[in-house]
Amino acid sequence: MSRCNSVGVGPAERQRAVWSTAMTLSCVLALAATAVSARPEAGPGAARAALGRAATAAEVRAWDIDVRPDFQGLPRGQGTVAQGQKVWDSRCASCHGDFGDSNHVFTPIAGGTTSADIERGRVAAMTGGQPYRTTLMKLSTVSTLWDYIRRAMPWDAPKSLTVDEVYAVTAYVLNLGDIVPADFTLSDGNIAEVQRRLPNRAGMTTSHGLWPGRGQPDTRNRACMRDCAGKVEITSLIPEYAHGSHGDLGAQQRGFGPVRGIATGSPEDSRQQPARSRPANTAAGPDSQGAGARLAGQYQCMACHAMDRKLVGPSFSEIAARYHGQDASQALARKIRAGGQGAWGPIPMPAQSQVPEADIQVMVRWILEAK
């Protein structure tokens, strides 16, 4: 739970973390109750001693899938750049662009690195005032890229890629950054060699600062094993020297939900312009506080849709206008349940099969009445 108080984590993330912890505790308690009830003949002390069972090797393998920076945990496998491009085109390009340049929503994966960076191991643009960061500019360990693709991609079907497909997609991404050649085959046997060509492999050190002109570490904490500070303060405030490095976050962040950016155009601007106290644009209309609006917020629909403007997906008013005068309730309900792609643009909508049918029907009626 300590991660919930770290820099940049907002109320929505904290709520999800609390929910996840509660669910985990619920599962543990349920297993405990099952174990005790299965041994009615045993006394309380015996039941506690016999609580649960050891996890099987297969169960441990299902959870123990992390890959560490020293590549411990990396499974055997291989994939070529060409194979990775095929997987990329079919599973990744709709969100990240044909060549990692991304679309109008997601930030680029490749770009911002040079052959000199590969030689040096530190991306010059990270301290040269470039306002945005691509993935390959920031990446310091290949294991991080491999592990994230395996766990979380594609976003509408995470963990659906095979091990060899993960190797192939990783190889394709690395080729986009000229880190490996086009005929390269990435495998568990040579991934450590690729690590030595990563442009920002020396980026995770304390010998430099990320902010231009500082020339010193960005954190002043000291490592301690004894005589440690009695109170540790964690803040989500952006230090003054960092204001403006990414433009005005208040103008860039989505204007809905609990997490919003503050005005960071420059140190002067941020002192004169207070942070927003409420979303710039929330669901509006006669039923804005009704069941449909509440359910759209509950099931995170507002993360991709607004009432009157396009975000990741179309606005609710656009959807209502397209289907005006039609009996589209069942068609929209199917789209929510099964997901889809192509009707409103290149970004796929993931399936929402976890939403109860009754709630889907309430939201569909509300969407079709949007103004």
PDB file of C-alpha atoms in Angstrom, residues 206 214 216-222 241:
ATOM      1  CA  THR A 206      22.625   8.985  -9.291  1.00  0.00           C
ATOM      2  CA  ARG A 214      21.184  20.896 -12.686  1.00  0.00           C
ATOM      3  CA  GLN A 216      23.129  16.664  -9.777  1.00  0.00           C
ATOM      4  CA  PRO A 217      20.801  13.890  -8.655  1.00  0.00           C
ATOM      5  CA  ASP A 218      17.110  14.742  -8.538  1.00  0.00           C
ATOM      6  CA  THR A 219      16.613  13.128  -5.139  1.00  0.00           C
ATOM      7  CA  ARG A 220      18.414  14.055  -1.947  1.00  0.00           C
ATOM      8  CA  ASN A 221      17.467  11.018   0.107  1.00  0.00           C
ATOM      9  CA  ARG A 222      20.239   9.004   1.683  1.00  0.00           C
ATOM     10  CA  TYR A 241      12.796  23.822 -11.488  1.00  0.00           C
TER      11      TYR A 241
END
